CSV table of C-alpha atoms in Angstrom, one decimal:
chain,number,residue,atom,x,y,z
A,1,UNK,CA,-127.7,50.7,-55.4
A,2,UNK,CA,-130.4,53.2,-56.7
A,3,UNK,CA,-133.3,54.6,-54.9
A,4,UNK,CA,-135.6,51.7,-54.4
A,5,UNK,CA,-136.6,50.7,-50.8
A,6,UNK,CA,-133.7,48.4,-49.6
A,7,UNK,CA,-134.3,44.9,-48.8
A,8,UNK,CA,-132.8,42.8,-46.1
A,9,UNK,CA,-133.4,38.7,-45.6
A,10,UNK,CA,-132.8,37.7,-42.2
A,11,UNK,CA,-132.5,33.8,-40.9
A,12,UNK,CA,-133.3,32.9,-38.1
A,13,UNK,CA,-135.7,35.4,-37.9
A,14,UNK,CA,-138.8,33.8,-36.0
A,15,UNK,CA,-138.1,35.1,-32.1
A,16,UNK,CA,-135.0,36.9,-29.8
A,17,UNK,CA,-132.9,38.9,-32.0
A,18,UNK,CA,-134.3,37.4,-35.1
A,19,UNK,CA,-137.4,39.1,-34.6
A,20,UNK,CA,-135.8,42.3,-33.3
A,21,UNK,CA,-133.8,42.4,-36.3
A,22,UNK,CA,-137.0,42.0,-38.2
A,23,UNK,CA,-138.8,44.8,-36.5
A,24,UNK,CA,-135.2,47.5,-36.4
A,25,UNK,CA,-135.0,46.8,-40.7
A,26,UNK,CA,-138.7,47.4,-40.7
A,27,UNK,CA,-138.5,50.4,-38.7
A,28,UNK,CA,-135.7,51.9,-41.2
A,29,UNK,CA,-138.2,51.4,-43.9
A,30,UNK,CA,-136.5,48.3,-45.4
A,31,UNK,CA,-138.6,45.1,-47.0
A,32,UNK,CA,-137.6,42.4,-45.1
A,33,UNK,CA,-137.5,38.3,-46.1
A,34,UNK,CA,-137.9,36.5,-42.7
A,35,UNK,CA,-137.3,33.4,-42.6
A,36,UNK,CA,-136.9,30.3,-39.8
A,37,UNK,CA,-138.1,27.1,-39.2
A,38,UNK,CA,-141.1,28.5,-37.1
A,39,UNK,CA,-141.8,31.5,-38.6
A,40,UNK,CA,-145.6,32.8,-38.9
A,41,UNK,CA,-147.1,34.7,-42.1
A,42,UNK,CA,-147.1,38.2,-41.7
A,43,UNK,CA,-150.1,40.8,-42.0
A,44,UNK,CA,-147.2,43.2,-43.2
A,45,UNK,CA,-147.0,43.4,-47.4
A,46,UNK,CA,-143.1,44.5,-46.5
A,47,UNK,CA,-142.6,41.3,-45.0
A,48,UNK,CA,-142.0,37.9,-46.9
A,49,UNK,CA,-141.9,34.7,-45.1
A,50,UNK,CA,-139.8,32.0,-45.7
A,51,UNK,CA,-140.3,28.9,-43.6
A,52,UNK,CA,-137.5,26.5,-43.4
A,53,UNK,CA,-134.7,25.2,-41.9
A,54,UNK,CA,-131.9,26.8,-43.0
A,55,UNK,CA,-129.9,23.6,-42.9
A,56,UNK,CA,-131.9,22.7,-45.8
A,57,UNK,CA,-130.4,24.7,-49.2
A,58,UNK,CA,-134.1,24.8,-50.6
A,59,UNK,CA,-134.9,27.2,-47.6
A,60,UNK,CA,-131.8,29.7,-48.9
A,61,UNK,CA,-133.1,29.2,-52.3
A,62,UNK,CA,-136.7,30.1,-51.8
A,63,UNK,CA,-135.9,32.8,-49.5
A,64,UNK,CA,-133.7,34.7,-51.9
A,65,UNK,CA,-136.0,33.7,-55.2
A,66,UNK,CA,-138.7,34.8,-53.6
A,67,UNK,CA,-137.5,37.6,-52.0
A,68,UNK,CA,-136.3,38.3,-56.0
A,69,UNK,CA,-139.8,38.1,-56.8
A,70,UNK,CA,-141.5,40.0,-54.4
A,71,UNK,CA,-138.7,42.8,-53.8
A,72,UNK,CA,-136.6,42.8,-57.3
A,73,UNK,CA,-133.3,42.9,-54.8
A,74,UNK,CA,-131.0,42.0,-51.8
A,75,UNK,CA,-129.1,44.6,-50.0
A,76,UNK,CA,-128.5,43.1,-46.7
A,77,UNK,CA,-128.1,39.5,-45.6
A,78,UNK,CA,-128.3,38.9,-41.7
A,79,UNK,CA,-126.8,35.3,-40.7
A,80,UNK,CA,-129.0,35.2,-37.1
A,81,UNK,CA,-129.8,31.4,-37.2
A,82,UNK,CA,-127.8,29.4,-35.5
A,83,UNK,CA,-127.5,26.6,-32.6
A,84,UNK,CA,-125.8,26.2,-29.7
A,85,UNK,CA,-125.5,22.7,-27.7
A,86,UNK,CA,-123.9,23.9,-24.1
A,87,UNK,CA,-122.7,20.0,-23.7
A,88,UNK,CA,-119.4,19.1,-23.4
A,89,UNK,CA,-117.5,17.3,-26.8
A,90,UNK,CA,-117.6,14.2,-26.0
A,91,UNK,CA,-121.3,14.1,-25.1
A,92,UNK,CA,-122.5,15.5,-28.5
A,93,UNK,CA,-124.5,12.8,-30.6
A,94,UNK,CA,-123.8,12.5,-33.8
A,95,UNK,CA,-127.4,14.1,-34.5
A,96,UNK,CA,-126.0,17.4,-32.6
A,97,UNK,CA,-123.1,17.5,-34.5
A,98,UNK,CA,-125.0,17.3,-38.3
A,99,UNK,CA,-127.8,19.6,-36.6
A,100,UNK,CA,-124.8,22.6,-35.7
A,101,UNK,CA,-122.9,22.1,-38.9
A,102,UNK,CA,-126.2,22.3,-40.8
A,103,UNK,CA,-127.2,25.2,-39.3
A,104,UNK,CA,-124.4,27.0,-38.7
A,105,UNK,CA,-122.4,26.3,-41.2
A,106,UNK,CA,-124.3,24.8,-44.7
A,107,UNK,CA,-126.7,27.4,-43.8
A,108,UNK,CA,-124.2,30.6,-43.3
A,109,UNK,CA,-122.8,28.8,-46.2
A,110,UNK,CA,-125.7,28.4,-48.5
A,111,UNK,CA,-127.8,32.0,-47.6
A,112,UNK,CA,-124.5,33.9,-48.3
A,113,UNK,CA,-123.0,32.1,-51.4
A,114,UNK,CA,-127.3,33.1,-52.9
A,115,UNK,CA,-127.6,36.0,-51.2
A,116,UNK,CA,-124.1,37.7,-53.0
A,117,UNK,CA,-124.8,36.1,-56.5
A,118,UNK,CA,-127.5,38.7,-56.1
A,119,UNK,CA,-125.8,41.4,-54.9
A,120,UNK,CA,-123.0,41.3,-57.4
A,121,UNK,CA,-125.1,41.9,-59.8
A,122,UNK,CA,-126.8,45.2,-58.5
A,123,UNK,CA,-123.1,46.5,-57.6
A,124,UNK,CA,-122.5,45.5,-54.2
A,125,UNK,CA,-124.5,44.3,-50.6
A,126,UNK,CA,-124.1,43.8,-47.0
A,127,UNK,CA,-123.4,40.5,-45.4
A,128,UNK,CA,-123.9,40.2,-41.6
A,129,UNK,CA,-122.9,37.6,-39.1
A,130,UNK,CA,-124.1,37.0,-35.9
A,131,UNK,CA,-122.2,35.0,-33.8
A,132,UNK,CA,-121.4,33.8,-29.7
A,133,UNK,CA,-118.0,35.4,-28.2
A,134,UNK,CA,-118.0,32.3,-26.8
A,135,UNK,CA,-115.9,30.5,-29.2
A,136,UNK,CA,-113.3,32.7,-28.8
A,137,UNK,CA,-114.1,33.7,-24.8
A,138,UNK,CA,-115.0,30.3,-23.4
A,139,UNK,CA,-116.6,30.4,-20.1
A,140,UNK,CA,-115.6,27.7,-18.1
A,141,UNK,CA,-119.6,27.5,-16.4
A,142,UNK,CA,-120.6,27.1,-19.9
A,143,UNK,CA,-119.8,23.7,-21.5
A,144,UNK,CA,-118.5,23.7,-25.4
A,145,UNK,CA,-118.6,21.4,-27.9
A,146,UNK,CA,-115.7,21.8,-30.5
A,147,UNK,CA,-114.2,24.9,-31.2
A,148,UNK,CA,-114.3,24.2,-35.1
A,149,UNK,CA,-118.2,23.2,-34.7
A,150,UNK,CA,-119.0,27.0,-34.8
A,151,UNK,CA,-115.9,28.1,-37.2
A,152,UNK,CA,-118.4,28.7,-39.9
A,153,UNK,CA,-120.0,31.7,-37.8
A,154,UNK,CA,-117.2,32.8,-36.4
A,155,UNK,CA,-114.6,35.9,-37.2
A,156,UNK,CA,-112.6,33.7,-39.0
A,157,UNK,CA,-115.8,32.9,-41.4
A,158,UNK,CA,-116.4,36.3,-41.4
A,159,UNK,CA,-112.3,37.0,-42.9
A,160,UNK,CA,-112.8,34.4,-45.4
A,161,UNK,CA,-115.9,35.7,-47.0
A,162,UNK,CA,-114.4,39.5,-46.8
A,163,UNK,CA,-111.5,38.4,-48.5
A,164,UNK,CA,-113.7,36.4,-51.3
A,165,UNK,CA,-115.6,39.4,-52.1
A,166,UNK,CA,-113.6,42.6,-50.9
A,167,UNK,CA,-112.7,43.6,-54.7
A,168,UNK,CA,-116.6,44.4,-55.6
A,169,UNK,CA,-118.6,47.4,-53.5
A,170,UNK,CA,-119.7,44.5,-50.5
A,171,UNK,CA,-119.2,44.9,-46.4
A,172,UNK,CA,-119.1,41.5,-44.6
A,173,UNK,CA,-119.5,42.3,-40.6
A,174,UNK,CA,-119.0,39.5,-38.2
A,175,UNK,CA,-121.4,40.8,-34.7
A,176,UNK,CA,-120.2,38.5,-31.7
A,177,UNK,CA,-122.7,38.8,-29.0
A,178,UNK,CA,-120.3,39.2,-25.9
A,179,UNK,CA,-121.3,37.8,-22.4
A,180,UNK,CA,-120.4,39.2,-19.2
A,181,UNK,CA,-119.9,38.1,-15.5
A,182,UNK,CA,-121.5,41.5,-14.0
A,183,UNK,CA,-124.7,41.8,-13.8
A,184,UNK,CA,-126.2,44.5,-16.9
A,185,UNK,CA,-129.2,45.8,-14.5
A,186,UNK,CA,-129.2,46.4,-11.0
């Protein structure tokens, strides 16, 4: 992948781990294409902003085009956006269902299938998912909707797309934020 400076894009990358991701890429000298649905302009030239809703295709799109533009590469995509309804199933409206699947799937979907066309054809990339331990360790004090709601950011998403792409020089990492019942600081 050369010399140049490395770029990163990031979704979701507005607030939380978003904009820590943001600021950790930054801090390893990466460029960084940050984009959310809220997301401010940045006084940082390393920075591009994408505002958007990921849900939407035309977010991916500009965020990797213009990243193109501005950065002449992708190295790393971070999958961070994503939504979580703590309702049980058969409370979910039909808006909450097309908001998760938008979201959490046609966007993981749509940022990654961009995202690799690009890296394939500088030689290879990094594709990141961040996703809740929850589907795989419910909780029973936090209410889920169905399982197969978040499948596109789960492991299993993450298997699928290393299996697509494991032949060319590409890492697909699925990070599953865990939860615990003891308290972290005393």
């Amino acid at each position: 992948m050369g010399a140049a400076r490395k770029v990163a894009v990031i979704t979701g990358a507005s607030q939380g781990i978003g904009a820590a991701l943001v600021k950790a890429y930054r801090d390893r000298d990466y460029r960084v294409v940050a984009t959310a649905r809220s997301i401010k302009a940045s006084n940082d030239a390393d920075i591009l902003t994408v505002p958007g809703d990921i849900a939407d295709r035309k977010t991916a799109e500009r965020a990797i085009s213009e990243g193109m533009t501005r950065f002449g590469r992708i190295d790393t995509l971070v999958n961070n956006a994503g939504i979580f309804i703590g309702k049980p199933f058969t409370q979910y409206t039909e808006a909450d269902f097309s908001a998760i699947l938008g979201v959490n799937t046609a966007g993981f979907f749509h940022a990654t299938q961009l995202a690799v066309a690009e890296m394939e054809k500088q030689g290879g990339g990094h594709v990141v998912q961040i996703t809740t331990s929850l589907v795989e360790h419910a909780m029973s004090a936090v209410a889920l909707g169905p399982r197969f709601v978040d499948e596109g950011r789960s492991q299993r998403g993450d298997q699928v797309a290393r299996h697509r792409i494991r032949q060319a020089r590409y890492r697909v990492n699925a990070v599953s934020l865990a939860s615990s019942r003891r308290r972290c600081i005393r």
